[in-house]
Amino acid sequence: MTTPLFLLRCVQLGLSMQELELLTIGLIHDMYAESRNDDSKYAALATQEDMDRF
């Protein structure tokens, strides 16, 4: 990943320069990947009962 692409991802996430000092590159990559999943529809969501059985 190039520096301009990394900075674009930061802007897309709405991160400030001050926040960048507190975050690692890996964490920002994870945040971006998870943000792309926000609109995903899941067939079933786990309930508390499912988690207890797990």
Short mmCIF file of C-alpha atoms in Angstrom, two decimals:
data_model
loop_
_atom_site.label_atom_id
_atom_site.label_comp_id
_atom_site.label_asym_id
_atom_site.label_seq_id
_atom_site.Cartn_x
_atom_site.Cartn_y
_atom_site.Cartn_z
CA MET A 1 0.00 0.00 0.00
CA THR A 2 1.31 3.42 -0.92
CA THR A 3 1.36 6.41 1.40
CA PRO A 4 -1.31 8.31 -0.60
CA LEU A 5 -3.62 5.29 -0.51
CA PHE A 6 -3.06 4.89 3.23
CA LEU A 7 -3.89 8.56 3.81
CA LEU A 8 -6.99 8.22 1.63
CA ARG A 9 -8.18 5.33 3.82
CA CYS A 10 -7.60 7.51 6.90
CA VAL A 11 -9.69 10.30 5.40
CA GLN A 12 -12.44 7.83 4.48
CA LEU A 13 -12.50 6.68 8.11
CA GLY A 14 -12.63 10.29 9.30
CA LEU A 15 -9.41 10.05 11.31
CA SER A 16 -7.62 13.21 12.40
CA MET A 17 -3.86 13.70 12.46
CA GLN A 18 -3.98 13.56 16.27
CA GLU A 19 -5.74 10.18 16.14
CA LEU A 20 -3.11 8.83 13.73
CA GLU A 21 -0.49 9.31 16.45
CA LEU A 22 -2.42 6.87 18.67
CA LEU A 23 -3.16 4.16 16.07
CA THR A 24 -0.97 1.62 14.32
CA ILE A 25 -1.04 1.03 10.58
CA GLY A 26 -2.42 -2.47 11.18
CA LEU A 27 -5.26 -1.15 13.33
CA ILE A 28 -6.20 1.37 10.66
CA HIS A 29 -6.22 -1.42 8.04
CA ASP A 30 -8.51 -3.47 10.30
CA MET A 31 -10.81 -0.49 10.88
CA TYR A 32 -11.10 0.09 7.13
CA ALA A 33 -11.82 -3.58 6.43
CA GLU A 34 -14.50 -3.66 9.12
CA SER A 35 -16.05 -0.43 7.82
CA ARG A 36 -16.59 -2.14 4.45
CA ASN A 37 -18.61 -4.85 6.27
CA ASP A 38 -21.03 -2.36 7.86
CA ASP A 39 -23.54 -2.69 5.01
CA SER A 40 -23.41 -6.49 4.85
CA LYS A 41 -26.58 -8.42 5.52
CA TYR A 42 -26.23 -11.54 7.62
CA ALA A 43 -28.54 -14.53 7.31
CA ALA A 44 -28.82 -14.94 11.07
CA LEU A 45 -27.52 -13.05 14.06
CA ALA A 46 -26.44 -14.88 17.19
CA THR A 47 -28.55 -14.46 20.31
CA GLN A 48 -27.36 -14.58 23.89
CA GLU A 49 -28.58 -18.18 24.07
CA ASP A 50 -26.39 -19.08 21.08
CA MET A 51 -23.37 -17.49 22.74
CA ASP A 52 -24.07 -19.34 26.01
CA ARG A 53 -24.15 -22.66 24.14
CA PHE A 54 -20.94 -21.79 22.35
#
